[in-house]
Amino acid sequence: MDKPFRRRDLLGIRNLSAEEIVGILDTAENFREINQREIKKVPTLRGKTVINLFFEASTRTRTSFELAAKRLSADAVNISVSSSAVTKGETLIDTALNLDAMSPDCIVVRHSSAGVPHQLAKVSRAAIVNAGDGANEHPTQALLDAMTIREHKKKIKNLQVAIVGDILHSRVARSNIHLLTKLGASVRVAGPKPLVPTNFEYLVEKNLSVAKNVEEAIEGADVVMILRIQRERQNSAYFPTLREYAIHYGLTQERLDLAKTDAIVLHPGPMNRGIEIASDVADSSRSLILDQVKYGVAVRMAVLYLATGGNPSNA
Ligand code: CP
């Protein structure tokens, strides 16, 4: 590998090279087996401290970062923002400086504002890992999605990936577009017109196109990635009703039949059954939604290991 991941922080996929991405995925492969053991614990990060600082709700990301830290024998501390001094008016930077004064090795942060992990990285001695910042990036989600795709398709290069839903507000879409196009996949996005940016501002990668409609995006796809409607980030009505959304944009079996016969279905969760994805599709053998969650632990083990100075060759 030319340039394995040797950064202190994981702030996004956008600035990573393809080699760095593959390096993280390969490291995650090495950690995967630990999660299948009866005793799911190794001493790799003994003596290290990981703080999970989540300013937004999370089930999968927060739990899997905590499990990843504990399975590598790091001390993991979860800060609940509702019971922290943030509610007394402490600034974000002061919170970070105070946590940093306790000498953690890594702070995993999720925040509703884009750029918060980047701000913390400037003031913190600990490695900063982005667990989702506003509509900007969710790098570990894209990495676990890539691990799921690699496991089932044995490659990423030259795959056709459809990303369907609320692209505008989706950090998952942004991180995935960066990752998949860097690794040579073609990405087609679709959704309600106001929720699909056509200029993609800074998303300058090749192999990215905006489909006319959901059917065009899904036709011939190897991977169909469905996104949740990010109602918490929408300040106006982008479509008339959820029922109409389901009718025009939801992934039904009929729409999935347009994809390749061996196409797989991904969803980052939490999913809204009957809205962006029909229940029978979500529960079908084509759906790898729970595999994504499973690989999330291995990916986060790899990220914590590498961010705290681990050597990819020794994982
Ligand atoms: N995919 C994802 O980020 O899920 P959570 O919000 O539950 O962490």
PDB file of N, CA, C and O and ligand atoms in Angstrom, residues 57-62 110 138 141 268-270, ligand 1:
ATOM      1  N   ALA A  57     -28.855  12.580  18.658  1.00  0.00           N
ATOM      2  CA  ALA A  57     -29.266  11.207  18.967  1.00  0.00           C
ATOM      3  C   ALA A  57     -28.525  10.199  18.084  1.00  0.00           C
ATOM      4  O   ALA A  57     -28.152  10.518  16.951  1.00  0.00           O
ATOM      5  N   SER A  58     -28.312   9.015  18.628  1.00  0.00           N
ATOM      6  CA  SER A  58     -27.674   7.939  17.862  1.00  0.00           C
ATOM      7  C   SER A  58     -27.934   6.613  18.554  1.00  0.00           C
ATOM      8  O   SER A  58     -27.859   6.532  19.779  1.00  0.00           O
ATOM      9  N   THR A  59     -28.222   5.603  17.789  1.00  0.00           N
ATOM     10  CA  THR A  59     -28.272   4.237  18.317  1.00  0.00           C
ATOM     11  C   THR A  59     -27.055   3.467  17.827  1.00  0.00           C
ATOM     12  O   THR A  59     -26.234   2.995  18.615  1.00  0.00           O
ATOM     13  N   ARG A  60     -26.906   3.360  16.505  1.00  0.00           N
ATOM     14  CA  ARG A  60     -25.868   2.532  15.906  1.00  0.00           C
ATOM     15  C   ARG A  60     -24.457   3.089  16.121  1.00  0.00           C
ATOM     16  O   ARG A  60     -23.562   2.370  16.574  1.00  0.00           O
ATOM     17  N   THR A  61     -24.249   4.333  15.775  1.00  0.00           N
ATOM     18  CA  THR A  61     -22.885   4.879  15.769  1.00  0.00           C
ATOM     19  C   THR A  61     -22.317   4.931  17.185  1.00  0.00           C
ATOM     20  O   THR A  61     -21.196   4.492  17.439  1.00  0.00           O
ATOM     21  N   ARG A  62     -23.107   5.450  18.105  1.00  0.00           N
ATOM     22  CA  ARG A  62     -22.601   5.599  19.472  1.00  0.00           C
ATOM     23  C   ARG A  62     -22.342   4.233  20.113  1.00  0.00           C
ATOM     24  O   ARG A  62     -21.301   4.010  20.728  1.00  0.00           O
ATOM     25  N   ARG A 110     -20.290  13.788  17.473  1.00  0.00           N
ATOM     26  CA  ARG A 110     -21.412  13.985  16.546  1.00  0.00           C
ATOM     27  C   ARG A 110     -22.080  15.292  16.911  1.00  0.00           C
ATOM     28  O   ARG A 110     -22.332  15.571  18.094  1.00  0.00           O
ATOM     29  N   HIS A 138     -20.244  11.749   7.261  1.00  0.00           N
ATOM     30  CA  HIS A 138     -20.387  10.671   8.248  1.00  0.00           C
ATOM     31  C   HIS A 138     -19.408   9.584   7.774  1.00  0.00           C
ATOM     32  O   HIS A 138     -19.797   8.556   7.224  1.00  0.00           O
ATOM     33  N   GLN A 141     -19.728   5.795   8.536  1.00  0.00           N
ATOM     34  CA  GLN A 141     -20.876   5.155   7.883  1.00  0.00           C
ATOM     35  C   GLN A 141     -20.489   4.733   6.462  1.00  0.00           C
ATOM     36  O   GLN A 141     -20.776   3.620   6.026  1.00  0.00           O
ATOM     37  N   PRO A 268     -28.676   3.252   5.884  1.00  0.00           N
ATOM     38  CA  PRO A 268     -27.837   3.519   7.068  1.00  0.00           C
ATOM     39  C   PRO A 268     -28.586   3.418   8.389  1.00  0.00           C
ATOM     40  O   PRO A 268     -27.962   3.299   9.446  1.00  0.00           O
ATOM     41  N   GLY A 269     -29.928   3.468   8.337  1.00  0.00           N
ATOM     42  CA  GLY A 269     -30.694   3.484   9.567  1.00  0.00           C
ATOM     43  C   GLY A 269     -30.599   4.857  10.237  1.00  0.00           C
ATOM     44  O   GLY A 269     -29.668   5.599   9.968  1.00  0.00           O
ATOM     45  N   PRO A 270     -31.553   5.225  11.055  1.00  0.00           N
ATOM     46  CA  PRO A 270     -32.783   4.478  11.320  1.00  0.00           C
ATOM     47  C   PRO A 270     -33.708   4.544  10.115  1.00  0.00           C
ATOM     48  O   PRO A 270     -33.777   5.568   9.445  1.00  0.00           O
TER      49      PRO A 270
HETATM   50  N1   CP B   1     -26.512   5.387  10.687  1.00  0.00           N
HETATM   51  C1   CP B   1     -26.442   6.084  11.825  1.00  0.00           C
HETATM   52  O1   CP B   1     -25.671   7.030  11.956  1.00  0.00           O
HETATM   53  O2   CP B   1     -27.300   5.666  12.812  1.00  0.00           O
HETATM   54  P1   CP B   1     -27.425   6.338  14.234  1.00  0.00           P
HETATM   55  O3   CP B   1     -28.015   7.703  14.060  1.00  0.00           O
HETATM   56  O4   CP B   1     -28.323   5.435  15.041  1.00  0.00           O
HETATM   57  O5   CP B   1     -26.051   6.434  14.849  1.00  0.00           O
END
